[in-house]
């Protein structure tokens, strides 16, 4: 009997992976939008800190990583990943407290876009120009209406997201399954709570804490699970191109959930950032890792699929 998978199965897997990827983006942006009303109860830093604390606790309990699963350098990389994850979440929360949701998300996306633009491949200048023009339209400096501190926070979140991707590549290449995530997320929780702790005095009560548990499940836990499964069904380049739609999804959620209607310039800016992301991601693919970890479980290969590291995460 032939072991070759029928082409229809490959197309079905791709469609399923695409739906999972879209669901992941919608979930992570929806969770971030729903967290904004909690700023009034827990503060911006407190909301980010409690959300990460719940995510770290849940992952630690579910995955239960073991020390023997990690080499020394890999454990350090997981800790570093936790630090930049905390920075990503905290800076993005500070950004959306000052900027429209869609604008902050598009500016944050400059981090992974920069990784693509400066990665392997050619013909990226046009996409760099499109991204630059998109940023100008998003910020509209001729109006002087963008909060400069909010802009700085969004760009700091972008830098953390770029670092997050590079560190996740290393951890995903060398650490089996979700063990790396189960170490990095508690580290992120500790770091964020060290920053947020002084702002939470007198604000903690069971109601907001339990609400944040639900938001932590909504994002980042569910998106991580969806992305992990999507990466089993899509090539890395296809997944990266799909994720380039996230700023547009954030813009739509900002309109529907937060009633933030963008002007023509910012809307066009988001579109240009999305186009730049799609173009840059399609221009090159990541080479295979030198030291891939052994898979945690046996998986049935999908026809036409290449080996894919689980390296792109919501993280925000």
Short mmCIF file of C-alpha atoms in Angstrom, two decimals:
data_model
loop_
_atom_site.label_atom_id
_atom_site.label_comp_id
_atom_site.label_asym_id
_atom_site.label_seq_id
_atom_site.Cartn_x
_atom_site.Cartn_y
_atom_site.Cartn_z
CA UNK A 1 0.00 0.00 0.00
CA UNK A 2 1.33 3.41 -0.94
CA UNK A 3 2.13 5.79 1.92
CA UNK A 4 1.73 8.87 -0.27
CA UNK A 5 -0.94 11.24 1.03
CA UNK A 6 -3.67 12.15 -1.47
CA UNK A 7 -3.31 15.74 -2.81
CA UNK A 8 -6.78 16.59 -1.51
CA UNK A 9 -5.58 15.77 2.00
CA UNK A 10 -2.75 18.29 1.59
CA UNK A 11 -5.17 20.98 0.41
CA UNK A 12 -7.53 20.20 3.29
CA UNK A 13 -4.64 20.46 5.75
CA UNK A 14 -3.65 23.82 4.25
CA UNK A 15 -7.21 25.13 4.55
CA UNK A 16 -7.43 23.89 8.13
CA UNK A 17 -4.08 25.47 8.97
CA UNK A 18 -5.18 28.75 7.40
CA UNK A 19 -8.38 28.79 9.45
CA UNK A 20 -6.37 28.05 12.60
CA UNK A 21 -3.96 30.88 11.81
CA UNK A 22 -6.78 33.36 11.23
CA UNK A 23 -8.53 32.20 14.42
CA UNK A 24 -5.26 32.71 16.29
CA UNK A 25 -4.88 36.29 15.06
CA UNK A 26 -8.51 37.13 15.79
CA UNK A 27 -8.25 35.62 19.28
CA UNK A 28 -5.05 37.41 20.25
CA UNK A 29 -6.28 40.79 19.02
CA UNK A 30 -9.73 40.28 20.53
CA UNK A 31 -8.12 39.39 23.87
CA UNK A 32 -5.95 42.52 23.75
CA UNK A 33 -8.94 44.72 22.93
CA UNK A 34 -10.99 43.24 25.76
CA UNK A 35 -8.13 43.89 28.18
CA UNK A 36 -8.33 47.65 27.62
CA UNK A 37 -11.40 48.17 29.89
CA UNK A 38 -9.46 46.45 32.68
CA UNK A 39 -6.96 49.31 32.67
CA UNK A 40 -9.39 51.29 34.83
CA UNK A 41 -9.49 48.52 37.48
CA UNK A 42 -5.94 47.17 37.52
CA UNK A 43 -3.99 49.86 35.72
CA UNK A 44 -2.11 49.33 32.46
CA UNK A 45 0.89 47.61 34.03
CA UNK A 46 -1.28 45.61 36.44
CA UNK A 47 -3.47 44.30 33.61
CA UNK A 48 -0.45 43.11 31.63
CA UNK A 49 1.20 41.64 34.73
CA UNK A 50 -1.80 39.67 36.02
CA UNK A 51 -2.57 38.37 32.52
CA UNK A 52 0.98 37.07 32.10
CA UNK A 53 0.98 35.66 35.62
CA UNK A 54 -2.08 33.52 34.85
CA UNK A 55 -0.61 32.40 31.52
CA UNK A 56 2.64 31.38 33.22
CA UNK A 57 0.85 29.44 35.97
CA UNK A 58 -1.43 27.57 33.55
CA UNK A 59 1.43 26.59 31.22
CA UNK A 60 3.66 25.51 34.08
CA UNK A 61 0.91 23.27 35.48
CA UNK A 62 -0.12 21.78 32.13
CA UNK A 63 3.33 21.18 30.58
CA UNK A 64 5.47 20.62 33.72
CA UNK A 65 8.91 21.10 32.12
CA UNK A 66 11.81 19.08 33.53
CA UNK A 67 15.32 20.44 34.12
CA UNK A 68 16.92 17.51 32.27
CA UNK A 69 15.12 18.56 29.06
CA UNK A 70 17.32 21.66 28.80
CA UNK A 71 20.99 22.32 28.16
CA UNK A 72 22.43 25.30 30.05
CA UNK A 73 22.44 27.65 27.07
CA UNK A 74 18.94 26.61 26.07
CA UNK A 75 17.61 27.34 29.55
CA UNK A 76 19.23 30.77 29.38
CA UNK A 77 17.61 31.34 25.98
CA UNK A 78 14.21 30.42 27.45
CA UNK A 79 14.77 32.91 30.26
CA UNK A 80 15.75 35.59 27.73
CA UNK A 81 12.62 34.77 25.74
CA UNK A 82 10.58 35.29 28.89
CA UNK A 83 12.11 38.73 29.44
CA UNK A 84 11.32 39.95 25.90
CA UNK A 85 7.82 38.41 26.13
CA UNK A 86 7.20 40.50 29.24
CA UNK A 87 8.53 43.57 27.43
CA UNK A 88 6.29 42.87 24.45
CA UNK A 89 3.15 42.55 26.55
CA UNK A 90 3.90 45.50 28.85
CA UNK A 91 4.97 47.93 26.11
CA UNK A 92 2.01 47.02 23.90
CA UNK A 93 -0.39 47.55 26.80
CA UNK A 94 1.17 50.96 27.41
CA UNK A 95 0.89 51.74 23.68
CA UNK A 96 -2.81 50.88 23.33
CA UNK A 97 -3.55 52.99 26.39
CA UNK A 98 -2.35 56.01 24.38
CA UNK A 99 -2.88 55.14 20.70
CA UNK A 100 -5.77 53.78 18.62
CA UNK A 101 -5.73 49.99 18.73
CA UNK A 102 -5.17 49.49 14.98
CA UNK A 103 -2.35 52.05 14.88
CA UNK A 104 -0.54 50.50 17.84
CA UNK A 105 -0.87 46.99 16.35
CA UNK A 106 0.46 48.09 12.97
CA UNK A 107 3.43 49.86 14.57
CA UNK A 108 4.10 46.79 16.73
CA UNK A 109 4.11 44.65 13.58
CA UNK A 110 7.18 46.57 12.37
CA UNK A 111 9.21 44.20 14.60
CA UNK A 112 8.51 40.97 12.71
CA UNK A 113 8.47 42.94 9.46
CA UNK A 114 12.03 44.11 10.16
CA UNK A 115 13.09 40.50 10.76
CA UNK A 116 11.73 39.60 7.32
CA UNK A 117 13.17 42.68 5.58
CA UNK A 118 16.68 42.14 6.94
CA UNK A 119 16.63 38.35 6.65
CA UNK A 120 17.83 36.22 3.73
CA UNK A 121 16.48 37.03 0.28
CA UNK A 122 16.52 39.84 -2.26
CA UNK A 123 14.20 42.47 -3.64
CA UNK A 124 13.17 43.87 -0.26
CA UNK A 125 13.65 47.61 -0.95
CA UNK A 126 10.17 48.10 -2.33
CA UNK A 127 8.65 46.49 0.78
CA UNK A 128 10.82 48.66 3.05
CA UNK A 129 9.54 51.72 1.22
CA UNK A 130 5.93 50.55 1.54
CA UNK A 131 6.38 49.96 5.29
CA UNK A 132 8.02 53.36 5.75
CA UNK A 133 5.21 55.12 3.91
CA UNK A 134 2.70 53.15 5.97
CA UNK A 135 4.30 54.37 9.21
CA UNK A 136 4.16 57.98 8.00
CA UNK A 137 0.44 57.62 7.19
CA UNK A 138 -0.20 55.90 10.53
CA UNK A 139 1.43 58.61 12.58
CA UNK A 140 0.45 61.62 10.38
CA UNK A 141 3.28 63.82 11.70
CA UNK A 142 1.89 66.83 9.81
CA UNK A 143 -1.10 66.81 12.21
CA UNK A 144 1.01 66.37 15.33
CA UNK A 145 -1.78 64.29 16.82
CA UNK A 146 0.06 61.06 17.71
CA UNK A 147 1.06 60.72 21.34
CA UNK A 148 4.88 60.60 21.21
CA UNK A 149 5.09 58.43 24.32
CA UNK A 150 2.52 56.03 22.86
CA UNK A 151 4.57 55.90 19.66
CA UNK A 152 7.71 55.12 21.67
CA UNK A 153 5.91 52.34 23.55
CA UNK A 154 4.62 50.81 20.29
CA UNK A 155 8.11 50.86 18.75
CA UNK A 156 9.55 49.33 21.93
CA UNK A 157 6.95 46.56 21.62
CA UNK A 158 8.03 46.10 17.99
CA UNK A 159 11.67 45.71 19.06
CA UNK A 160 10.62 43.15 21.69
CA UNK A 161 8.57 41.24 19.10
CA UNK A 162 11.57 41.07 16.75
CA UNK A 163 13.73 39.76 19.59
CA UNK A 164 10.94 37.36 20.54
CA UNK A 165 10.92 35.84 17.05
CA UNK A 166 14.69 35.36 16.94
CA UNK A 167 14.82 33.81 20.42
CA UNK A 168 11.80 31.61 19.69
CA UNK A 169 13.57 30.30 16.61
CA UNK A 170 16.48 29.20 18.79
CA UNK A 171 14.27 27.71 21.49
CA UNK A 172 11.98 26.02 18.96
CA UNK A 173 14.98 24.48 17.20
CA UNK A 174 16.53 23.01 20.34
CA UNK A 175 13.77 22.37 22.89
CA UNK A 176 11.14 19.70 22.39
CA UNK A 177 7.44 20.53 22.31
CA UNK A 178 6.10 23.31 24.54
CA UNK A 179 8.71 22.91 27.28
CA UNK A 180 10.52 26.09 26.23
CA UNK A 181 7.29 28.05 26.33
CA UNK A 182 6.46 26.57 29.74
CA UNK A 183 9.75 28.03 31.06
CA UNK A 184 9.70 31.37 29.23
CA UNK A 185 6.12 32.27 30.16
CA UNK A 186 6.63 31.98 33.96
CA UNK A 187 9.79 34.08 33.58
CA UNK A 188 7.70 36.66 31.69
CA UNK A 189 5.15 36.54 34.51
CA UNK A 190 7.80 37.20 37.17
CA UNK A 191 9.38 40.07 35.23
CA UNK A 192 6.05 41.74 34.47
CA UNK A 193 4.84 41.38 38.05
CA UNK A 194 8.06 42.94 39.35
CA UNK A 195 7.21 45.96 37.21
CA UNK A 196 3.45 45.91 37.85
CA UNK A 197 3.47 44.94 41.53
CA UNK A 198 3.93 48.47 42.95
CA UNK A 199 0.94 49.69 40.88
CA UNK A 200 -1.47 47.01 42.14
CA UNK A 201 -1.75 48.12 45.75
CA UNK A 202 -5.41 48.06 46.79
CA UNK A 203 -6.61 47.17 43.29
CA UNK A 204 -6.59 43.39 43.48
CA UNK A 205 -9.88 41.62 44.11
CA UNK A 206 -11.35 38.32 42.98
CA UNK A 207 -13.48 39.76 40.19
CA UNK A 208 -10.74 41.40 38.06
CA UNK A 209 -8.28 38.60 38.84
CA UNK A 210 -10.73 35.96 37.56
CA UNK A 211 -11.54 38.09 34.51
CA UNK A 212 -7.82 38.21 33.73
CA UNK A 213 -7.68 34.42 33.96
CA UNK A 214 -10.25 34.27 31.18
CA UNK A 215 -8.33 36.84 29.14
CA UNK A 216 -5.09 34.90 29.65
CA UNK A 217 -6.77 31.81 28.20
CA UNK A 218 -8.14 33.85 25.32
CA UNK A 219 -4.71 35.34 24.71
CA UNK A 220 -1.96 34.12 24.77
CA UNK A 221 -2.82 30.48 25.60
CA UNK A 222 -5.40 29.71 22.88
CA UNK A 223 -3.45 31.52 20.11
CA UNK A 224 -0.27 29.60 20.97
CA UNK A 225 -2.15 26.30 20.69
CA UNK A 226 -3.75 27.31 17.39
CA UNK A 227 -0.47 28.53 15.91
CA UNK A 228 1.32 25.37 17.01
CA UNK A 229 -1.26 23.27 15.14
CA UNK A 230 -1.32 25.61 12.13
CA UNK A 231 2.45 25.30 11.74
CA UNK A 232 1.99 21.54 11.40
CA UNK A 233 -0.15 22.13 8.30
CA UNK A 234 1.38 25.20 6.61
CA UNK A 235 4.83 25.99 5.30
CA UNK A 236 6.76 28.60 7.27
CA UNK A 237 6.53 31.11 4.40
CA UNK A 238 2.79 30.58 4.00
CA UNK A 239 2.26 31.00 7.73
CA UNK A 240 4.37 34.16 7.80
CA UNK A 241 2.41 35.64 4.90
CA UNK A 242 -0.84 34.79 6.67
CA UNK A 243 0.33 36.48 9.88
CA UNK A 244 0.98 39.66 7.90
CA UNK A 245 -2.78 40.18 7.91
CA UNK A 246 -2.77 40.76 11.67
CA UNK A 247 -2.61 44.59 11.58
CA UNK A 248 -5.71 44.61 9.35
CA UNK A 249 -7.50 42.25 11.74
CA UNK A 250 -6.52 44.51 14.65
CA UNK A 251 -7.93 47.51 12.77
CA UNK A 252 -11.23 45.68 12.25
CA UNK A 253 -11.44 44.64 15.91
CA UNK A 254 -10.66 48.20 16.96
CA UNK A 255 -13.65 49.38 14.90
CA UNK A 256 -16.06 46.68 16.09
CA UNK A 257 -15.07 46.27 19.75
CA UNK A 258 -13.64 49.67 20.69
CA UNK A 259 -15.53 51.83 18.14
CA UNK A 260 -12.27 53.43 17.00
CA UNK A 261 -12.89 54.60 13.43
CA UNK A 262 -9.60 55.38 11.64
CA UNK A 263 -9.14 58.21 9.18
CA UNK A 264 -8.23 57.62 5.56
CA UNK A 265 -4.50 58.09 6.18
CA UNK A 266 -4.14 55.61 9.06
CA UNK A 267 -6.33 53.05 7.28
CA UNK A 268 -4.14 53.32 4.18
CA UNK A 269 -1.06 53.10 6.45
CA UNK A 270 -2.27 49.80 7.90
CA UNK A 271 -2.90 48.50 4.36
CA UNK A 272 0.65 49.40 3.30
CA UNK A 273 2.15 47.70 6.36
CA UNK A 274 0.12 44.56 5.54
CA UNK A 275 1.26 44.65 1.88
CA UNK A 276 4.87 45.10 3.01
CA UNK A 277 4.53 42.15 5.38
CA UNK A 278 3.08 39.87 2.70
CA UNK A 279 5.73 40.91 0.18
CA UNK A 280 8.69 40.65 2.53
CA UNK A 281 7.63 37.26 3.89
CA UNK A 282 7.08 35.89 0.38
CA UNK A 283 10.52 37.06 -0.77
CA UNK A 284 12.48 34.52 1.24
CA UNK A 285 12.21 31.51 3.52
CA UNK A 286 14.06 30.57 6.65
CA UNK A 287 16.72 27.88 6.22
CA UNK A 288 16.47 24.61 8.11
CA UNK A 289 17.81 24.67 11.69
CA UNK A 290 21.16 23.01 12.31
CA UNK A 291 20.07 21.26 15.50
CA UNK A 292 16.41 20.35 15.38
CA UNK A 293 15.04 18.70 18.54
CA UNK A 294 13.50 15.27 18.39
CA UNK A 295 9.71 15.49 18.06
CA UNK A 296 7.71 14.92 21.21
CA UNK A 297 5.14 12.79 19.38
CA UNK A 298 4.99 10.92 16.11
CA UNK A 299 3.20 12.90 13.40
CA UNK A 300 1.84 11.86 10.02
CA UNK A 301 3.50 13.99 7.33
CA UNK A 302 1.32 16.10 5.10
CA UNK A 303 1.90 15.86 1.38
CA UNK A 304 3.78 18.83 0.00
CA UNK A 305 4.66 20.21 3.44
CA UNK A 306 8.19 21.14 4.42
CA UNK A 307 9.73 20.79 7.89
CA UNK A 308 8.54 23.74 9.96
CA UNK A 309 9.75 25.01 13.32
CA UNK A 310 7.15 26.35 15.72
CA UNK A 311 8.73 29.78 15.84
CA UNK A 312 6.08 32.43 15.33
CA UNK A 313 3.93 33.10 18.34
CA UNK A 314 1.33 35.66 19.36
CA UNK A 315 3.39 36.79 22.32
CA UNK A 316 1.39 39.88 22.85
#
